[in-house]
Amino acid sequence: MKFSVLSLIGHAPHPLTGELPSAADRFEEVIETGVAAERLGFDAYSIGERHAGPFLSSSPSVVLGAMAARTRTIRLLTGVTVVAILDPVRVAEDFATLDQLSRGRIELVVGKGAEAGHFDLFGLDEDRQWDLQKEKYELLRRLWTEEGVDWEGEFRPPLKNVTTVPRPYAGPPRVWHGSATSLNSPELAAKHGDPLFTANAVQPREAYARLIEHYRERFEAYGHDPADAHVAAGSGGLLIAGTQRAAVARYKDLYEARVRQSFKPHLAGRAGYNTPFRTIEDAIENGPQLIGSPQQIIDKILGYHAVYRHDLQSITVDGFGLERAEQLETLQRFAEVIAPVVRREAPSSLWE
């Protein structure tokens, strides 16, 4: 298995102390975490995209540009690029530029995003989100694989003999399709033979397993080799302690305060927005959160792998309010104690 570190660049007050770092300090922390992830042997580092709420990730291409300048080998992903609200020409240009700057280390995870408010922000109809997603992704795909593109669609002006520049570094970057609640993204990924990146962050395992099963079935039905159906999975955050009892003692107040802080009453009952695992004990026992001893976390990842057969596991260490030093210690413990066991027990050919 391969491993990626994700940051949505959250910028909410600390759930217990109320402290809030400056935006500049928060960006610096994110970049330094990416540098540390490369040093510790993680395979990829991902930056999300949010345009509403307490986040600073509205411009992931800019942040990944800074990451490209500070790193040499780690792959740089988005998580996700909200292609449904963007101009595919601009996306093609921005990320091909990043692909050149990083010498081929860029991969996109595209999706409609987790915050419904961004459709209004960009003057788009949320009811057409899946139509927007499909049309804009398929145009992006053509812009990266063809030159002299002639195109006409519903959501942007026509194109005539367009070749976006720069061209990608060594062929089109891999594009994953982010999937959280709907069969639309698995269907689109399967149609084009692309990999699937399931959120695996909020809902019970069965919800995500249904999306992955649909993807694998449709991937083969579209005529693609099932061996090429790569899957990645997120997680609801990483908190490591010596034992489960120690994890509960150390992180209970922090975890439950963050859950209360992030709860969205107006979205209650809508899958994918509010975690049903409101206590840390429930999260450890039943949720996608990676909380507990190293062995508990190994067992949970391998348990998910038994169902998902995923190639890439994404983790995040900056979502609960850990201090900077503890974030880096958590990354190091994961890289040194957990990752080697999971790599050995669940090998993957991804990126080899």
CSV table of C-alpha atoms in Angstrom, one decimal:
chain,number,residue,atom,x,y,z
A,1,MET,CA,0.0,0.0,0.0
A,2,LYS,CA,1.0,3.6,-0.6
A,3,PHE,CA,0.4,6.5,1.7
A,4,SER,CA,-0.6,10.1,1.2
A,5,VAL,CA,-0.9,13.0,3.7
A,6,LEU,CA,-3.8,15.4,3.1
A,7,SER,CA,-4.5,18.9,4.4
A,8,LEU,CA,-7.7,20.9,3.8
A,9,ILE,CA,-5.8,23.8,5.4
A,10,GLY,CA,-8.5,24.2,8.1
A,11,HIS,CA,-8.5,27.6,9.8
A,12,ALA,CA,-10.9,27.2,12.7
A,13,PRO,CA,-10.1,28.3,16.2
A,14,HIS,CA,-8.6,25.6,18.3
A,15,PRO,CA,-11.6,23.5,19.6
A,16,LEU,CA,-10.5,23.8,23.3
A,17,THR,CA,-8.4,27.0,23.6
A,18,GLY,CA,-10.0,29.1,20.9
A,19,GLU,CA,-6.5,30.1,19.6
A,20,LEU,CA,-6.3,30.9,15.9
A,21,PRO,CA,-3.0,31.1,14.0
A,22,SER,CA,-2.5,33.7,11.3
A,23,ALA,CA,-3.2,32.7,7.7
A,24,ALA,CA,0.5,33.1,6.9
A,25,ASP,CA,1.5,30.8,9.8
A,26,ARG,CA,-1.0,28.2,8.8
A,27,PHE,CA,0.3,28.1,5.2
A,28,GLU,CA,3.9,27.8,6.6
A,29,GLU,CA,2.8,24.9,8.7
A,30,VAL,CA,1.2,23.1,5.8
A,31,ILE,CA,4.3,23.5,3.6
A,32,GLU,CA,6.6,22.3,6.4
A,33,THR,CA,4.4,19.2,6.9
A,34,GLY,CA,4.7,18.4,3.2
A,35,VAL,CA,8.5,18.7,3.5
A,36,ALA,CA,8.5,16.4,6.5
A,37,ALA,CA,6.2,13.9,4.7
A,38,GLU,CA,8.8,13.6,1.9
A,39,ARG,CA,11.6,13.1,4.4
A,40,LEU,CA,9.7,10.4,6.2
A,41,GLY,CA,9.0,8.4,3.0
A,42,PHE,CA,5.3,9.2,2.4
A,43,ASP,CA,4.4,8.7,-1.3
A,44,ALA,CA,2.2,11.7,-1.8
A,45,TYR,CA,1.0,15.0,-0.3
A,46,SER,CA,-2.5,16.4,-1.0
A,47,ILE,CA,-4.0,19.8,-0.7
A,48,GLY,CA,-7.8,20.1,-0.7
A,49,GLU,CA,-10.0,22.8,-2.3
A,50,ARG,CA,-12.7,24.7,-0.3
A,51,HIS,CA,-14.4,28.0,-1.0
A,52,ALA,CA,-16.6,28.2,2.1
A,53,GLY,CA,-16.2,27.7,5.8
A,54,PRO,CA,-13.1,27.9,8.0
A,55,PHE,CA,-10.5,26.8,5.4
A,56,LEU,CA,-7.7,28.5,3.5
A,57,SER,CA,-7.6,26.0,0.6
A,58,SER,CA,-9.3,28.1,-2.1
A,59,SER,CA,-6.1,28.0,-4.3
A,60,PRO,CA,-4.5,24.6,-4.1
A,61,SER,CA,-2.5,25.1,-7.2
A,62,VAL,CA,-0.7,28.0,-5.6
A,63,VAL,CA,0.1,26.0,-2.4
A,64,LEU,CA,1.2,23.0,-4.5
A,65,GLY,CA,3.5,25.3,-6.4
A,66,ALA,CA,5.2,26.3,-3.1
A,67,MET,CA,5.4,22.5,-2.3
A,68,ALA,CA,6.9,21.8,-5.7
A,69,ALA,CA,9.7,24.3,-4.9
A,70,ARG,CA,10.5,22.7,-1.5
A,71,THR,CA,10.4,19.0,-2.5
A,72,ARG,CA,11.9,16.7,-5.1
A,73,THR,CA,10.3,13.2,-5.0
A,74,ILE,CA,7.0,13.2,-3.3
A,75,ARG,CA,3.9,13.2,-5.5
A,76,LEU,CA,1.6,16.2,-5.2
A,77,LEU,CA,-2.1,15.7,-5.4
A,78,THR,CA,-5.3,17.7,-5.0
A,79,GLY,CA,-8.0,16.6,-2.7
A,80,VAL,CA,-10.2,17.6,-4.5
A,81,THR,CA,-10.0,19.9,-7.5
A,82,VAL,CA,-13.6,21.2,-7.7
A,83,VAL,CA,-13.7,21.0,-11.5
A,84,ALA,CA,-17.5,21.5,-11.6
A,85,ILE,CA,-17.1,25.2,-10.7
A,86,LEU,CA,-13.9,25.9,-12.6
A,87,ASP,CA,-13.0,26.6,-16.2
A,88,PRO,CA,-11.3,23.5,-17.7
A,89,VAL,CA,-9.0,25.6,-19.8
A,90,ARG,CA,-7.7,27.3,-16.7
A,91,VAL,CA,-7.4,24.0,-14.8
A,92,ALA,CA,-5.5,22.5,-17.8
A,93,GLU,CA,-3.1,25.4,-17.8
A,94,ASP,CA,-2.5,25.7,-14.1
A,95,PHE,CA,-1.9,22.1,-13.4
A,96,ALA,CA,0.2,21.5,-16.5
A,97,THR,CA,2.4,24.3,-15.3
A,98,LEU,CA,2.7,22.6,-11.9
A,99,ASP,CA,3.4,19.3,-13.7
A,100,GLN,CA,6.3,21.0,-15.4
A,101,LEU,CA,7.6,22.7,-12.3
A,102,SER,CA,7.5,19.4,-10.3
A,103,ARG,CA,8.8,17.4,-13.3
A,104,GLY,CA,5.8,15.1,-13.5
A,105,ARG,CA,4.8,14.8,-9.9
A,106,ILE,CA,1.2,16.2,-10.2
A,107,GLU,CA,-2.0,14.2,-10.0
A,108,LEU,CA,-5.5,15.5,-9.7
A,109,VAL,CA,-8.4,14.2,-7.7
A,110,VAL,CA,-11.5,15.8,-9.2
A,111,GLY,CA,-14.9,16.1,-7.6
A,112,LYS,CA,-17.8,18.3,-7.0
A,113,GLY,CA,-16.6,19.3,-3.6
A,114,ALA,CA,-18.0,18.9,-0.1
A,115,GLU,CA,-19.4,22.4,0.4
A,116,ALA,CA,-22.6,23.1,-1.5
A,117,GLY,CA,-22.2,26.9,-1.1
A,118,HIS,CA,-19.5,27.2,-3.7
A,119,PHE,CA,-22.0,26.8,-6.6
A,120,ASP,CA,-23.7,30.0,-5.6
A,121,LEU,CA,-20.4,31.7,-5.1
A,122,PHE,CA,-19.5,31.0,-8.7
A,123,GLY,CA,-22.9,31.7,-10.1
A,124,LEU,CA,-23.7,28.1,-10.9
A,125,ASP,CA,-26.8,26.0,-10.4
A,126,GLU,CA,-26.2,23.4,-7.7
A,127,ASP,CA,-29.0,21.3,-9.2
A,128,ARG,CA,-26.8,20.9,-12.3
A,129,GLN,CA,-23.7,19.9,-10.3
A,130,TRP,CA,-23.2,16.4,-11.9
A,131,ASP,CA,-23.8,17.8,-15.4
A,132,LEU,CA,-21.2,20.4,-14.7
A,133,GLN,CA,-18.8,17.9,-13.4
A,134,LYS,CA,-19.1,15.5,-16.3
A,135,GLU,CA,-18.9,18.1,-19.1
A,136,LYS,CA,-16.0,20.0,-17.5
A,137,TYR,CA,-14.0,16.9,-16.7
A,138,GLU,CA,-14.4,15.5,-20.2
A,139,LEU,CA,-13.2,18.8,-21.7
A,140,LEU,CA,-10.2,18.8,-19.3
A,141,ARG,CA,-9.4,15.3,-20.4
A,142,ARG,CA,-9.4,16.3,-24.1
A,143,LEU,CA,-7.3,19.4,-23.5
A,144,TRP,CA,-4.6,17.3,-21.9
A,145,THR,CA,-4.6,14.5,-24.5
A,146,GLU,CA,-5.2,16.4,-27.7
A,147,GLU,CA,-3.9,19.4,-29.6
A,148,GLY,CA,-6.0,21.7,-31.8
A,149,VAL,CA,-9.2,20.9,-29.8
A,150,ASP,CA,-12.6,21.8,-31.3
A,151,TRP,CA,-15.3,21.7,-28.7
A,152,GLU,CA,-18.8,22.9,-28.0
A,153,GLY,CA,-20.8,22.3,-24.8
A,154,GLU,CA,-23.4,23.8,-22.5
A,155,PHE,CA,-21.4,25.5,-19.7
A,156,ARG,CA,-18.7,27.6,-21.4
A,157,PRO,CA,-18.1,29.2,-24.8
A,158,PRO,CA,-17.0,26.9,-27.7
A,159,LEU,CA,-13.4,26.2,-28.4
A,160,LYS,CA,-11.8,26.2,-31.9
A,161,ASN,CA,-8.4,24.7,-32.6
A,162,VAL,CA,-7.2,25.2,-29.0
A,163,THR,CA,-4.0,23.8,-27.7
A,164,THR,CA,-3.4,24.7,-24.1
A,165,VAL,CA,0.1,25.6,-22.9
A,166,PRO,CA,2.2,24.4,-21.4
A,167,ARG,CA,1.7,20.8,-22.2
A,168,PRO,CA,2.0,18.4,-19.3
A,169,TYR,CA,5.5,17.2,-18.4
A,170,ALA,CA,5.3,13.6,-19.7
A,171,GLY,CA,1.8,12.9,-20.9
A,172,PRO,CA,-1.5,13.7,-19.1
A,173,PRO,CA,-1.3,13.6,-15.3
A,174,ARG,CA,-3.3,10.8,-13.7
A,175,VAL,CA,-6.8,12.0,-12.6
A,176,TRP,CA,-8.6,10.3,-9.7
A,177,HIS,CA,-12.3,10.8,-9.1
A,178,GLY,CA,-13.2,11.8,-5.6
A,179,SER,CA,-16.3,9.9,-4.3
A,180,ALA,CA,-18.2,10.4,-1.1
A,181,THR,CA,-21.9,9.9,-1.4
A,182,SER,CA,-23.0,9.5,-5.0
A,183,LEU,CA,-22.6,6.8,-7.7
A,184,ASN,CA,-22.0,9.6,-10.3
A,185,SER,CA,-18.3,9.9,-9.6
A,186,PRO,CA,-17.6,6.1,-9.6
A,187,GLU,CA,-19.5,5.9,-12.9
A,188,LEU,CA,-17.5,8.7,-14.5
A,189,ALA,CA,-14.2,7.2,-13.3
A,190,ALA,CA,-15.2,3.7,-14.6
A,191,LYS,CA,-16.3,5.1,-18.0
A,192,HIS,CA,-12.8,6.6,-18.6
A,193,GLY,CA,-10.7,3.9,-16.9
A,194,ASP,CA,-9.6,6.4,-14.2
A,195,PRO,CA,-8.9,5.5,-10.6
A,196,LEU,CA,-11.3,6.2,-7.7
A,197,PHE,CA,-10.6,8.1,-4.5
A,198,THR,CA,-13.2,7.4,-1.9
A,199,ALA,CA,-13.5,9.9,1.0
A,200,ASN,CA,-13.9,7.3,3.7
A,201,ALA,CA,-14.0,10.1,6.2
A,202,VAL,CA,-17.5,10.5,7.7
A,203,GLN,CA,-19.9,7.6,7.0
A,204,PRO,CA,-19.7,3.9,8.0
A,205,ARG,CA,-17.6,1.6,5.9
A,206,GLU,CA,-20.7,0.1,4.1
A,207,ALA,CA,-21.5,3.4,2.5
A,208,TYR,CA,-18.1,3.7,0.8
A,209,ALA,CA,-17.9,0.0,0.0
A,210,ARG,CA,-21.1,0.4,-2.1
A,211,LEU,CA,-19.4,3.1,-4.2
A,212,ILE,CA,-16.3,1.1,-4.7
A,213,GLU,CA,-18.2,-2.1,-5.6
A,214,HIS,CA,-20.2,-0.1,-8.2
A,215,TYR,CA,-16.9,1.4,-9.6
A,216,ARG,CA,-15.3,-2.0,-10.0
A,217,GLU,CA,-18.3,-3.5,-11.7
A,218,ARG,CA,-18.7,-0.6,-14.1
A,219,PHE,CA,-15.0,-0.4,-14.8
A,220,GLU,CA,-15.0,-3.9,-16.1
A,221,ALA,CA,-18.3,-3.4,-17.9
A,222,TYR,CA,-16.8,-0.5,-19.9
A,223,GLY,CA,-14.1,-2.9,-21.1
A,224,HIS,CA,-11.2,-2.0,-18.9
A,225,ASP,CA,-8.8,-4.4,-17.3
A,226,PRO,CA,-9.9,-5.0,-13.7
A,227,ALA,CA,-6.3,-5.0,-12.6
A,228,ASP,CA,-6.1,-1.3,-13.5
A,229,ALA,CA,-9.0,-0.3,-11.3
A,230,HIS,CA,-6.9,1.5,-8.6
A,231,VAL,CA,-8.7,2.7,-5.5
A,232,ALA,CA,-7.6,5.1,-2.8
A,233,ALA,CA,-9.3,5.8,0.6
A,234,GLY,CA,-9.2,8.7,3.0
A,235,SER,CA,-9.7,8.6,6.7
A,236,GLY,CA,-11.3,10.7,9.4
A,237,GLY,CA,-8.1,11.8,11.0
A,238,LEU,CA,-5.1,10.2,12.7
A,239,LEU,CA,-4.4,10.2,16.5
A,240,ILE,CA,-1.8,7.7,17.8
A,241,ALA,CA,-1.2,6.7,21.4
A,242,GLY,CA,0.3,3.7,23.2
A,243,THR,CA,-3.0,2.1,23.9
A,244,GLN,CA,-6.7,2.6,23.3
A,245,ARG,CA,-7.1,3.7,26.9
A,246,ALA,CA,-4.3,6.3,26.5
A,247,ALA,CA,-5.8,7.5,23.2
A,248,VAL,CA,-9.2,8.1,24.9
A,249,ALA,CA,-7.6,9.8,27.9
A,250,ARG,CA,-5.4,12.1,25.7
A,251,TYR,CA,-7.7,12.9,22.8
A,252,LYS,CA,-11.4,12.5,24.0
A,253,ASP,CA,-12.0,16.2,24.8
A,254,LEU,CA,-10.1,17.3,21.7
A,255,TYR,CA,-11.9,14.9,19.3
A,256,GLU,CA,-15.4,15.6,20.7
A,257,ALA,CA,-14.9,19.3,20.8
A,258,ARG,CA,-13.9,19.3,17.1
A,259,VAL,CA,-16.9,17.2,16.1
A,260,ARG,CA,-19.2,19.7,17.9
A,261,GLN,CA,-17.4,22.6,16.3
A,262,SER,CA,-17.7,21.2,12.8
A,263,PHE,CA,-21.3,20.0,13.1
A,264,LYS,CA,-23.6,21.6,10.4
A,265,PRO,CA,-27.2,21.6,11.7
A,266,HIS,CA,-28.6,22.7,8.4
A,267,LEU,CA,-27.1,19.6,6.7
A,268,ALA,CA,-28.1,17.2,9.4
A,269,GLY,CA,-29.2,13.9,7.8
A,270,ARG,CA,-27.4,14.6,4.5
A,271,ALA,CA,-24.8,11.8,4.0
A,272,GLY,CA,-21.2,13.0,3.8
A,273,TYR,CA,-21.5,16.2,5.9
A,274,ASN,CA,-21.7,15.4,9.6
A,275,THR,CA,-20.0,12.4,11.2
A,276,PRO,CA,-22.3,10.1,13.1
A,277,PHE,CA,-19.4,9.1,15.4
A,278,ARG,CA,-19.9,11.8,18.0
A,279,THR,CA,-17.8,10.2,20.8
A,280,ILE,CA,-14.2,9.1,20.5
A,281,GLU,CA,-15.1,5.6,21.7
A,282,ASP,CA,-17.6,5.2,18.8
A,283,ALA,CA,-15.1,6.6,16.4
A,284,ILE,CA,-12.5,4.1,17.5
A,285,GLU,CA,-14.9,1.2,17.3
A,286,ASN,CA,-16.9,2.0,14.2
A,287,GLY,CA,-15.7,5.1,12.4
A,288,PRO,CA,-13.1,5.6,9.7
A,289,GLN,CA,-11.0,7.7,12.1
A,290,LEU,CA,-7.5,6.2,12.7
A,291,ILE,CA,-7.4,6.6,16.5
A,292,GLY,CA,-5.7,4.3,19.0
A,293,SER,CA,-2.5,2.2,19.4
A,294,PRO,CA,-0.3,1.5,16.3
A,295,GLN,CA,-1.7,-2.1,16.2
A,296,GLN,CA,-5.3,-0.9,16.3
A,297,ILE,CA,-4.6,1.5,13.4
A,298,ILE,CA,-2.8,-1.2,11.4
A,299,ASP,CA,-5.8,-3.6,12.0
A,300,LYS,CA,-8.3,-0.9,10.9
A,301,ILE,CA,-6.4,0.0,7.7
A,302,LEU,CA,-6.1,-3.7,6.8
A,303,GLY,CA,-9.7,-4.2,7.7
A,304,TYR,CA,-10.7,-1.6,5.2
A,305,HIS,CA,-8.3,-3.0,2.7
A,306,ALA,CA,-10.0,-6.4,3.0
A,307,VAL,CA,-13.2,-4.7,1.8
A,308,TYR,CA,-11.9,-1.9,-0.5
A,309,ARG,CA,-8.8,-3.6,-1.9
A,310,HIS,CA,-7.4,-0.1,-2.0
A,311,ASP,CA,-3.9,0.9,-3.2
A,312,LEU,CA,-3.5,4.2,-1.5
A,313,GLN,CA,-4.4,5.3,2.1
A,314,SER,CA,-4.7,9.0,2.9
A,315,ILE,CA,-4.2,10.3,6.4
A,316,THR,CA,-4.5,13.8,7.9
A,317,VAL,CA,-2.8,15.0,11.1
A,318,ASP,CA,-3.9,18.7,11.2
A,319,GLY,CA,-7.7,18.3,11.5
A,320,PHE,CA,-8.2,18.0,15.3
A,321,GLY,CA,-6.0,20.8,16.6
A,322,LEU,CA,-2.8,19.0,17.5
A,323,GLU,CA,0.2,21.2,18.2
A,324,ARG,CA,2.8,21.4,15.5
A,325,ALA,CA,5.3,19.2,17.3
A,326,GLU,CA,2.7,16.5,18.0
A,327,GLN,CA,1.6,16.6,14.3
A,328,LEU,CA,5.2,15.8,13.2
A,329,GLU,CA,5.6,13.2,15.9
A,330,THR,CA,2.4,11.5,14.7
A,331,LEU,CA,3.6,11.5,11.1
A,332,GLN,CA,6.9,10.0,12.2
A,333,ARG,CA,5.3,7.2,14.3
A,334,PHE,CA,3.0,6.4,11.4
A,335,ALA,CA,5.9,6.2,8.9
A,336,GLU,CA,8.2,4.2,11.2
A,337,VAL,CA,5.8,1.8,12.9
A,338,ILE,CA,2.5,1.5,11.0
A,339,ALA,CA,3.3,2.1,7.3
A,340,PRO,CA,6.0,-0.7,7.0
A,341,VAL,CA,3.6,-3.3,8.3
A,342,VAL,CA,0.7,-2.3,6.1
A,343,ARG,CA,3.0,-2.0,3.0
A,344,ARG,CA,4.2,-5.6,3.7
A,345,GLU,CA,0.7,-7.0,4.3
A,346,ALA,CA,-1.1,-5.1,1.5
A,347,PRO,CA,1.4,-4.6,-1.4
A,348,SER,CA,0.4,-2.4,-4.3
A,349,SER,CA,1.8,-1.8,-7.8
A,350,LEU,CA,0.6,1.8,-7.9
A,351,TRP,CA,3.4,4.2,-8.9
A,352,GLU,CA,5.8,1.4,-9.6
